[in-house]
Amino acid sequence: MTFEPFERLGETIIYEKTLPDETAHRIGDADVVVLNKIKVGENNLSQAENLKLICVTATGYDNVDIEYCKKRHIAVCNVVGYSSASVAQVTAAMALSLVCHIPEYDDFTKSGRYTKSSIQNMLEPVYFELTGKTWGIIGMGNIGRAVGRIAGALGCRVVYTRNTHDGKSVDLKTLLSESDIISIHVPLTEKTYKMIGNKELDLCRKKPVILNVSRGAVCDEAALCAAIKDGRLSGLGIDVYSEE
């Protein structure tokens, strides 16, 4: 990795890792800060009197106190679309693993149980095909659209929600009640915080597979845990946590 483009613009200081109590000191004299997975707000930005720009090397910028930055006239930018293909791929991989039960069948073979069973089959856990199933996408941005294309290619009927109704999207209640697979692709905001909880899970009449690849806190994690333990979900794929 090279930082030459930054170095051509001026004095550049690079830190491999920054702990929370180190942030304020390290950005204190900076004009521009480029960061990833570092939380910044009034508590560590208040003394950064020269700061003009925060560059988040990711799509989500929920680690930045945007309102405080507005008051201080500090510009904030992110990298739109940098991970769309990879997150869509991970989403599809998790879905296929969960509906095909690949880890269980792999273990059944590697453990020797398949050979010892003397039966050329394994009927549980039940494997089901995606063709003809309904895949619900919560959040139809770059990643959601990419997942939609994959789901369609696998033979799924795709339904989705989005912030502004486009004549084709459905409301969350409809999506939850109709979907066999639900994948979540929304930013973490006040509106999306714990948007999937017990009330919403009770609407899932098909015992769906749920995949959260956005932000951990868009779901009530305790409610998801209870739902998978109680058998109200067929599978749960988690790529993100509220505390990581």
mmCIF file of C-alpha atoms in Angstrom, residues 13 20 36-37 39 45 57 62 70 82 89 107 126 155 157 180 191 202 215 225-226 243:
data_model
loop_
_atom_site.group_PDB
_atom_site.id
_atom_site.type_symbol
_atom_site.label_atom_id
_atom_site.label_comp_id
_atom_site.label_asym_id
_atom_site.label_seq_id
_atom_site.Cartn_x
_atom_site.Cartn_y
_atom_site.Cartn_z
ATOM 1 C CA ILE A 13 1.300 11.246 9.327
ATOM 2 C CA PRO A 20 -10.105 5.784 21.359
ATOM 3 C CA ASN A 36 -11.719 4.052 9.087
ATOM 4 C CA LYS A 37 -13.563 2.515 12.045
ATOM 5 C CA LYS A 39 -15.433 7.246 16.129
ATOM 6 C CA LEU A 45 -12.835 17.024 17.610
ATOM 7 C CA THR A 57 -12.590 5.257 3.785
ATOM 8 C CA ASP A 62 -22.224 6.528 11.278
ATOM 9 C CA LYS A 70 -22.008 20.836 10.461
ATOM 10 C CA TYR A 82 -16.422 0.880 -2.817
ATOM 11 C CA GLN A 89 -21.154 -11.507 -2.901
ATOM 12 C CA ASP A 107 -19.095 -31.790 8.686
ATOM 13 C CA VAL A 126 -33.734 -29.967 5.057
ATOM 14 C CA GLY A 155 -34.707 -17.716 -9.711
ATOM 15 C CA ARG A 157 -38.959 -13.311 -6.824
ATOM 16 C CA ASP A 180 -38.380 -16.526 2.498
ATOM 17 C CA LYS A 191 -34.822 5.941 11.652
ATOM 18 C CA ASP A 202 -43.588 -11.564 14.557
ATOM 19 C CA ARG A 215 -24.862 -2.331 10.625
ATOM 20 C CA CYS A 225 -30.976 -14.366 18.949
ATOM 21 C CA ALA A 226 -34.264 -15.356 20.593
ATOM 22 C CA GLU A 243 -20.198 -3.554 19.137
#
